[in-house]
């Protein structure tokens, strides 16, 4: 499958709420969505990421792919993901983003989430996840809502990161 070009911070699609896809749970996904999912996995692996949201490849639809590269965790895609619950425990960990290469910062997030969506086979699924996978899911769903990890840090840290971005951003950004 072809690798798609990543959209970098500054691209309007990264700040817009992605559109929900009109799908019937249990029905096969349309070919163009299956192709998008395959292309997103290829792009994510080529960029050595652990998650990717459709807006990051210029598609304003609610699709994410995840591969935490952890034992016992399989790669998966979700269409129209919806976080139903967030755990009360929080953790602080460093995050980066394929759409903001060169920047990393500590972000506080709940350690567990309950999420539902439609899997790559067209089935409605509900997942109760914790740890690294929960963090990835929150990061990717934020992308679908036009939120970047920079929005989850203090205003001072955000200003510092934006100054650094001006120095490290790729020429095409």
Short mmCIF file of N, CA, C and O in Angstrom, two decimals, residues 55-131:
data_model
loop_
_atom_site.label_atom_id
_atom_site.label_comp_id
_atom_site.label_asym_id
_atom_site.label_seq_id
_atom_site.Cartn_x
_atom_site.Cartn_y
_atom_site.Cartn_z
N UNK A 55 -6.66 12.79 10.00
CA UNK A 55 -6.27 14.16 9.66
C UNK A 55 -4.77 14.34 9.46
O UNK A 55 -4.35 15.22 8.70
N UNK A 56 -3.96 13.49 10.07
CA UNK A 56 -2.51 13.60 9.92
C UNK A 56 -2.04 13.24 8.51
O UNK A 56 -0.91 13.54 8.14
N UNK A 57 -2.90 12.56 7.74
CA UNK A 57 -2.58 12.28 6.34
C UNK A 57 -3.54 13.05 5.42
O UNK A 57 -3.74 12.70 4.27
N UNK A 58 -4.16 14.11 5.98
CA UNK A 58 -4.97 15.02 5.19
C UNK A 58 -6.41 14.61 4.98
O UNK A 58 -7.12 15.24 4.20
N UNK A 59 -6.88 13.58 5.70
CA UNK A 59 -8.26 13.12 5.56
C UNK A 59 -9.06 13.54 6.78
O UNK A 59 -8.76 13.11 7.90
N UNK A 60 -10.06 14.36 6.60
CA UNK A 60 -10.86 14.87 7.71
C UNK A 60 -11.96 13.94 8.14
O UNK A 60 -13.12 14.35 8.26
N UNK A 61 -11.62 12.67 8.37
CA UNK A 61 -12.59 11.67 8.82
C UNK A 61 -12.09 11.03 10.11
O UNK A 61 -10.90 11.04 10.42
N UNK A 62 -13.02 10.44 10.87
CA UNK A 62 -12.72 9.89 12.18
C UNK A 62 -12.23 8.43 12.07
O UNK A 62 -12.98 7.49 12.28
N UNK A 63 -10.94 8.30 11.73
CA UNK A 63 -10.29 7.00 11.61
C UNK A 63 -8.93 7.10 12.30
O UNK A 63 -8.21 8.07 12.08
N UNK A 64 -8.60 6.08 13.12
CA UNK A 64 -7.29 6.01 13.75
C UNK A 64 -6.72 4.61 13.60
O UNK A 64 -7.47 3.64 13.45
N UNK A 65 -5.41 4.52 13.64
CA UNK A 65 -4.71 3.23 13.69
C UNK A 65 -3.74 3.28 14.85
O UNK A 65 -3.18 4.34 15.17
N UNK A 66 -3.55 2.11 15.50
CA UNK A 66 -2.71 2.02 16.69
C UNK A 66 -1.90 0.74 16.65
O UNK A 66 -2.44 -0.33 16.32
N UNK A 67 -0.63 0.85 16.99
CA UNK A 67 0.22 -0.32 17.23
C UNK A 67 1.21 0.07 18.31
O UNK A 67 2.22 0.73 18.04
N UNK A 68 0.91 -0.34 19.56
CA UNK A 68 1.73 0.05 20.71
C UNK A 68 3.06 -0.69 20.75
O UNK A 68 3.92 -0.36 21.56
N UNK A 69 3.23 -1.71 19.90
CA UNK A 69 4.47 -2.50 19.91
C UNK A 69 4.76 -3.08 21.29
O UNK A 69 5.90 -3.11 21.73
N UNK A 70 3.72 -3.50 21.98
CA UNK A 70 3.87 -4.12 23.30
C UNK A 70 3.43 -5.57 23.22
O UNK A 70 2.51 -5.91 22.46
N UNK A 71 4.04 -6.40 24.04
CA UNK A 71 3.65 -7.80 24.11
C UNK A 71 2.18 -7.89 24.54
O UNK A 71 1.75 -7.21 25.47
N UNK A 72 1.42 -8.71 23.83
CA UNK A 72 0.01 -8.88 24.14
C UNK A 72 -0.90 -7.83 23.52
O UNK A 72 -2.11 -7.87 23.69
N UNK A 73 -0.33 -6.88 22.79
CA UNK A 73 -1.12 -5.83 22.14
C UNK A 73 -1.01 -5.99 20.64
O UNK A 73 0.09 -5.99 20.08
N UNK A 74 -2.13 -6.14 19.98
CA UNK A 74 -2.17 -6.30 18.53
C UNK A 74 -2.48 -4.95 17.87
O UNK A 74 -3.22 -4.14 18.43
N UNK A 75 -1.98 -4.70 16.67
CA UNK A 75 -2.34 -3.48 15.93
C UNK A 75 -3.84 -3.49 15.66
O UNK A 75 -4.44 -4.55 15.44
N UNK A 76 -4.45 -2.30 15.68
CA UNK A 76 -5.88 -2.21 15.37
C UNK A 76 -6.21 -0.85 14.80
O UNK A 76 -5.46 0.12 14.97
N UNK A 77 -7.36 -0.81 14.12
CA UNK A 77 -7.91 0.44 13.59
C UNK A 77 -9.28 0.65 14.21
O UNK A 77 -9.98 -0.33 14.52
N UNK A 78 -9.66 1.89 14.39
CA UNK A 78 -11.01 2.22 14.84
C UNK A 78 -11.57 3.33 13.96
O UNK A 78 -10.88 4.31 13.68
N UNK A 79 -12.80 3.15 13.55
CA UNK A 79 -13.53 4.16 12.79
C UNK A 79 -14.59 4.73 13.74
O UNK A 79 -15.23 3.99 14.50
N UNK A 80 -14.75 6.04 13.71
CA UNK A 80 -15.69 6.75 14.59
C UNK A 80 -15.47 6.42 16.06
O UNK A 80 -16.42 6.13 16.80
N UNK A 81 -14.20 6.46 16.53
CA UNK A 81 -13.96 6.14 17.93
C UNK A 81 -14.58 7.19 18.85
O UNK A 81 -14.62 8.38 18.52
N UNK A 82 -15.04 6.71 19.99
CA UNK A 82 -15.67 7.59 20.98
C UNK A 82 -15.21 7.14 22.36
O UNK A 82 -15.47 6.00 22.74
N UNK A 83 -14.54 8.02 23.08
CA UNK A 83 -14.13 7.69 24.45
C UNK A 83 -15.35 7.86 25.35
O UNK A 83 -15.90 8.96 25.46
N UNK A 84 -15.77 6.76 25.97
CA UNK A 84 -16.95 6.77 26.82
C UNK A 84 -16.63 7.13 28.26
O UNK A 84 -17.42 7.78 28.94
N UNK A 85 -15.48 6.64 28.74
CA UNK A 85 -15.08 6.88 30.13
C UNK A 85 -13.57 7.06 30.18
O UNK A 85 -12.84 6.43 29.43
N UNK A 86 -13.15 7.89 31.14
CA UNK A 86 -11.72 8.04 31.44
C UNK A 86 -11.53 7.69 32.90
O UNK A 86 -12.35 8.08 33.74
N UNK A 87 -10.46 6.96 33.18
CA UNK A 87 -10.17 6.59 34.55
C UNK A 87 -9.83 7.80 35.40
O UNK A 87 -9.48 8.86 34.90
N UNK A 88 -9.93 7.63 36.72
CA UNK A 88 -9.65 8.73 37.64
C UNK A 88 -8.16 8.88 37.92
O UNK A 88 -7.70 9.95 38.29
N UNK A 89 -7.38 7.81 37.74
CA UNK A 89 -5.93 7.89 37.93
C UNK A 89 -5.30 8.55 36.71
O UNK A 89 -5.70 8.28 35.58
N UNK A 90 -4.32 9.40 36.96
CA UNK A 90 -3.61 10.06 35.86
C UNK A 90 -2.12 9.75 35.96
O UNK A 90 -1.62 9.37 37.01
N UNK A 91 -1.47 9.90 34.83
CA UNK A 91 -0.04 9.67 34.74
C UNK A 91 0.55 10.77 33.87
O UNK A 91 -0.12 11.29 32.97
N UNK A 92 1.80 11.09 34.14
CA UNK A 92 2.52 12.06 33.32
C UNK A 92 3.58 11.31 32.54
O UNK A 92 4.34 10.54 33.12
N UNK A 93 3.61 11.51 31.24
CA UNK A 93 4.60 10.85 30.39
C UNK A 93 4.90 11.74 29.19
O UNK A 93 4.07 12.54 28.76
N UNK A 94 6.09 11.55 28.65
CA UNK A 94 6.51 12.32 27.49
C UNK A 94 5.76 11.84 26.25
O UNK A 94 5.59 10.65 26.05
N UNK A 95 5.31 12.78 25.45
CA UNK A 95 4.66 12.48 24.18
C UNK A 95 5.33 13.26 23.07
O UNK A 95 5.88 14.33 23.29
N UNK A 96 5.24 12.69 21.90
CA UNK A 96 5.65 13.36 20.68
C UNK A 96 4.54 13.18 19.68
O UNK A 96 3.50 12.60 19.99
N UNK A 97 4.74 13.66 18.46
CA UNK A 97 3.70 13.57 17.45
C UNK A 97 4.35 13.56 16.07
O UNK A 97 5.24 14.37 15.80
N UNK A 98 3.89 12.66 15.22
CA UNK A 98 4.43 12.59 13.86
C UNK A 98 4.19 13.88 13.08
O UNK A 98 4.94 14.19 12.16
N UNK A 99 3.16 14.64 13.46
CA UNK A 99 2.86 15.90 12.77
C UNK A 99 3.62 17.08 13.35
O UNK A 99 3.51 18.20 12.84
N UNK A 100 4.39 16.83 14.42
CA UNK A 100 5.21 17.88 15.01
C UNK A 100 6.59 17.28 15.30
O UNK A 100 7.00 17.15 16.45
N UNK A 101 7.30 16.85 14.26
CA UNK A 101 8.59 16.19 14.49
C UNK A 101 9.59 17.09 15.21
O UNK A 101 9.63 18.30 14.97
N UNK A 102 10.32 16.47 16.12
CA UNK A 102 11.35 17.21 16.84
C UNK A 102 10.91 17.78 18.16
O UNK A 102 11.73 18.26 18.93
N UNK A 103 9.61 17.74 18.46
CA UNK A 103 9.12 18.25 19.74
C UNK A 103 8.57 17.11 20.58
O UNK A 103 7.87 16.24 20.09
N UNK A 104 8.90 17.16 21.87
CA UNK A 104 8.38 16.20 22.85
C UNK A 104 8.14 16.96 24.14
O UNK A 104 8.88 17.90 24.45
N UNK A 105 7.12 16.53 24.89
CA UNK A 105 6.86 17.17 26.17
C UNK A 105 6.03 16.23 27.04
O UNK A 105 5.31 15.37 26.52
N UNK A 106 6.15 16.41 28.34
CA UNK A 106 5.39 15.61 29.30
C UNK A 106 3.94 16.09 29.29
O UNK A 106 3.66 17.30 29.39
N UNK A 107 3.00 15.13 29.16
CA UNK A 107 1.57 15.40 29.13
C UNK A 107 0.90 14.53 30.18
O UNK A 107 1.23 13.35 30.31
N UNK A 108 -0.02 15.11 30.92
CA UNK A 108 -0.78 14.36 31.91
C UNK A 108 -2.07 13.85 31.27
O UNK A 108 -2.80 14.62 30.64
N UNK A 109 -2.33 12.54 31.44
CA UNK A 109 -3.55 11.93 30.89
C UNK A 109 -4.04 10.85 31.84
O UNK A 109 -3.25 10.25 32.57
N UNK A 110 -5.34 10.53 31.78
CA UNK A 110 -5.84 9.39 32.54
C UNK A 110 -5.13 8.10 32.09
O UNK A 110 -4.77 7.95 30.91
N UNK A 111 -4.95 7.18 33.03
CA UNK A 111 -4.22 5.93 32.73
C UNK A 111 -5.10 4.87 32.09
O UNK A 111 -4.58 3.86 31.63
N UNK A 112 -6.42 5.09 32.07
CA UNK A 112 -7.31 4.10 31.45
C UNK A 112 -8.48 4.80 30.77
O UNK A 112 -8.87 5.91 31.15
N UNK A 113 -9.00 4.15 29.73
CA UNK A 113 -10.18 4.65 29.02
C UNK A 113 -11.05 3.48 28.58
O UNK A 113 -10.57 2.36 28.41
N UNK A 114 -12.32 3.78 28.42
CA UNK A 114 -13.24 2.87 27.75
C UNK A 114 -13.61 3.57 26.46
O UNK A 114 -14.04 4.73 26.46
N UNK A 115 -13.39 2.87 25.35
CA UNK A 115 -13.61 3.46 24.03
C UNK A 115 -14.45 2.52 23.19
O UNK A 115 -14.38 1.30 23.36
N UNK A 116 -15.26 3.09 22.32
CA UNK A 116 -16.01 2.26 21.37
C UNK A 116 -15.79 2.83 19.98
O UNK A 116 -15.40 3.97 19.80
N UNK A 117 -16.03 1.98 19.01
CA UNK A 117 -15.89 2.38 17.61
C UNK A 117 -16.16 1.18 16.73
O UNK A 117 -16.64 0.14 17.20
N UNK A 118 -15.86 1.33 15.47
CA UNK A 118 -16.05 0.26 14.49
C UNK A 118 -14.67 -0.22 14.08
O UNK A 118 -13.80 0.58 13.71
N UNK A 119 -14.45 -1.53 14.17
CA UNK A 119 -13.12 -2.07 13.83
C UNK A 119 -12.97 -2.23 12.32
O UNK A 119 -13.89 -1.94 11.55
N UNK A 120 -11.81 -2.70 11.90
CA UNK A 120 -11.49 -2.81 10.47
C UNK A 120 -12.38 -3.82 9.75
O UNK A 120 -12.47 -3.80 8.52
N UNK A 121 -13.05 -4.70 10.51
CA UNK A 121 -13.98 -5.67 9.90
C UNK A 121 -15.40 -5.14 9.86
O UNK A 121 -16.31 -5.85 9.43
N UNK A 122 -15.62 -3.92 10.35
CA UNK A 122 -16.95 -3.33 10.33
C UNK A 122 -17.78 -3.63 11.56
O UNK A 122 -18.95 -3.27 11.63
N UNK A 123 -17.19 -4.26 12.57
CA UNK A 123 -17.92 -4.62 13.78
C UNK A 123 -17.82 -3.54 14.84
O UNK A 123 -16.76 -2.94 15.04
N UNK A 124 -18.93 -3.31 15.54
CA UNK A 124 -18.92 -2.39 16.68
C UNK A 124 -18.12 -3.05 17.80
O UNK A 124 -18.34 -4.22 18.11
N UNK A 125 -17.16 -2.33 18.36
CA UNK A 125 -16.34 -2.86 19.44
C UNK A 125 -16.31 -1.87 20.59
O UNK A 125 -16.48 -0.66 20.40
N UNK A 126 -16.09 -2.42 21.76
CA UNK A 126 -15.91 -1.62 22.97
C UNK A 126 -14.67 -2.17 23.66
O UNK A 126 -14.55 -3.38 23.85
N UNK A 127 -13.74 -1.28 23.99
CA UNK A 127 -12.47 -1.70 24.57
C UNK A 127 -12.25 -0.96 25.89
O UNK A 127 -12.48 0.25 25.98
N UNK A 128 -11.79 -1.71 26.89
CA UNK A 128 -11.38 -1.14 28.17
C UNK A 128 -9.87 -1.27 28.21
O UNK A 128 -9.35 -2.38 28.32
N UNK A 129 -9.14 -0.16 28.05
CA UNK A 129 -7.69 -0.23 27.92
C UNK A 129 -7.01 0.65 28.95
O UNK A 129 -7.60 1.61 29.47
N UNK A 130 -5.76 0.31 29.23
CA UNK A 130 -5.00 1.10 30.18
C UNK A 130 -3.56 1.23 29.71
O UNK A 130 -3.16 0.61 28.73
N UNK A 131 -2.81 2.04 30.44
CA UNK A 131 -1.40 2.19 30.16
C UNK A 131 -1.12 2.91 28.85
O UNK A 131 -1.81 3.85 28.47
#
